[in-house]
Amino acid sequence: MFQSKLFTKTRREAPKDEVAKNADLLIRAGYIHKEMAGSYSYLPLGKRVLENIERIVRQEMDAIGGQEIRMATLHPSEPWKQTGAWDKVDVVFKINSRTEKEYTVGQSEEEIVTPIAKEYVQSYKDLPVAIYQIGQKYRDELRAKSGIMRGREFTMKDMYSFHETQEDFDLFYATAKDAYLRVYERCGLVAKATEASGGSFTEKLSYEFMVLTDAGEDDILYCDSCSYCANVEITKEAEGDGCTRCPKGKLARAKASEVGNIFDLGTKYPRDFGFTYMNKEGNASTPIMGCFGIGITRLMGVAAEALADEKGIVWPESIAPFRVHILNLSVGDEEADKAARALYDELTAKGVAVLCDDRADVRAGEKFADSDLIGIPHRVVVSKKTISEGKFEYKKRTAGDARMLSTVELLALFN
Ligand SMILES: [Zn+2]
């Protein structure tokens, strides 16, 4: 893509009434547009990041047998009344229609997916099954001050699984936990699975997946030697204590952001909807259900905020909107334009997504500042000077110094 054609522009001044660092960066770089607190539109750059995260999540959910569907967002109130969530869950939006019917918009989808599964699962032979979607969710938050990290509208991957036995559920729970850790790793983030209480969903223990970042709103204790990690809210342990799970570990305290969760829902929702199946003995039995969430837009906000430096965003390669940012500092110079275009075409032919800053009348300093703010992992400068040397000036977003590379050397970085 050519930056002269990109309809969004960067801006230097911080947006008014935006206290969240992730939203501040993403708005200034032109990724998102704020509609109101907790509600944002995703612009071309932002949409590309979301699609990259969604692709990784989709691949990992498909790999553990998840089947993707798309559920309705607008729901009748009846199933929500049937499960008690209509009255008990305070973040449920309640919409009154002119027909005097009441509706809601999904803040989670147990009320929709359970009746769907009930219709198709009749026998133990139909189990286990894991159904997921990637879609919009709505929460009636009193305050929404965390940018895209906690919105009134957000994108989520939510998966629901149904099982014959607790053992089968536990097995899938462990498989899903590993898949989640792979998702975060592929997104360039270090996440830990902590045990937490189940909140409004369930009385049982659940997993929360936490990315260590000073921007986080949770406090966790983690072992410096094994994978043990817990939310301080539910543990009696303290910083400096010895780890109870391994011989030599010590517990450290850190700020973290939640980027996913897994709940054992037991049989609550199947019971609410009278969902039974015929077990091996020929009797009606109630399946055990699990819920597995990953906040997609939240993950984008955490990555933007946790990995940023003083100059702007630093995207991990896997979710960056483009992998290479070509800056043509001599737009209008025939040789420079030709060299920039040729490199653009060669990288594109290799399947590398490239943003080329071909804007005329924009000073070099501004192009460098924009490039740092936007945060594309690899920067390549083309100018009269680099052409006179027959090379390109290459720098990684995370590196301090640039180096001069020939076309062949440059292309070899993307084999
Ligand atoms: Zn330990």
mmCIF file of N, CA and C and ligand atoms in Angstrom, residues 223-228 243-251, ligand 1:
data_model
loop_
_atom_site.group_PDB
_atom_site.id
_atom_site.type_symbol
_atom_site.label_atom_id
_atom_site.label_comp_id
_atom_site.label_asym_id
_atom_site.label_seq_id
_atom_site.Cartn_x
_atom_site.Cartn_y
_atom_site.Cartn_z
ATOM 1 N N CYS A 223 5.970 -17.494 39.942
ATOM 2 C CA CYS A 223 7.193 -18.148 40.401
ATOM 3 C C CYS A 223 8.301 -17.850 39.402
ATOM 4 N N ASP A 224 9.501 -17.542 39.924
ATOM 5 C CA ASP A 224 10.603 -17.228 39.017
ATOM 6 C C ASP A 224 11.254 -18.496 38.467
ATOM 7 N N SER A 225 10.729 -19.649 38.862
ATOM 8 C CA SER A 225 11.383 -20.889 38.464
ATOM 9 C C SER A 225 10.462 -21.876 37.730
ATOM 10 N N CYS A 226 9.170 -21.922 38.120
ATOM 11 C CA CYS A 226 8.243 -22.806 37.405
ATOM 12 C C CYS A 226 7.110 -21.967 36.804
ATOM 13 N N SER A 227 6.072 -22.605 36.251
ATOM 14 C CA SER A 227 5.028 -21.841 35.559
ATOM 15 C C SER A 227 3.922 -21.371 36.500
ATOM 16 N N TYR A 228 4.074 -21.605 37.821
ATOM 17 C CA TYR A 228 3.025 -21.210 38.769
ATOM 18 C C TYR A 228 2.789 -19.700 38.755
ATOM 19 N N CYS A 243 7.999 -20.809 46.549
ATOM 20 C CA CYS A 243 6.937 -21.405 45.740
ATOM 21 C C CYS A 243 6.571 -22.763 46.327
ATOM 22 N N THR A 244 5.264 -23.036 46.405
ATOM 23 C CA THR A 244 4.819 -24.315 46.961
ATOM 24 C C THR A 244 4.794 -25.411 45.898
ATOM 25 N N ARG A 245 4.966 -25.025 44.641
ATOM 26 C CA ARG A 245 4.860 -26.009 43.550
ATOM 27 C C ARG A 245 6.213 -26.552 43.067
ATOM 28 N N CYS A 246 7.276 -25.873 43.444
ATOM 29 C CA CYS A 246 8.587 -26.342 43.009
ATOM 30 C C CYS A 246 9.594 -26.088 44.139
ATOM 31 N N PRO A 247 10.724 -26.812 44.162
ATOM 32 C CA PRO A 247 11.630 -26.740 45.316
ATOM 33 C C PRO A 247 12.357 -25.398 45.499
ATOM 34 N N LYS A 248 12.791 -24.748 44.418
ATOM 35 C CA LYS A 248 13.677 -23.606 44.641
ATOM 36 C C LYS A 248 13.110 -22.249 44.216
ATOM 37 N N GLY A 249 11.862 -22.225 43.715
ATOM 38 C CA GLY A 249 11.319 -20.973 43.200
ATOM 39 C C GLY A 249 10.916 -19.974 44.277
ATOM 40 N N LYS A 250 10.979 -18.697 43.923
ATOM 41 C CA LYS A 250 10.496 -17.617 44.801
ATOM 42 C C LYS A 250 9.406 -16.857 44.046
ATOM 43 N N LEU A 251 8.431 -16.318 44.809
ATOM 44 C CA LEU A 251 7.337 -15.615 44.155
ATOM 45 C C LEU A 251 7.678 -14.134 43.957
HETATM 46 ZN ZN ZN B 1 7.577 -22.636 41.344
#
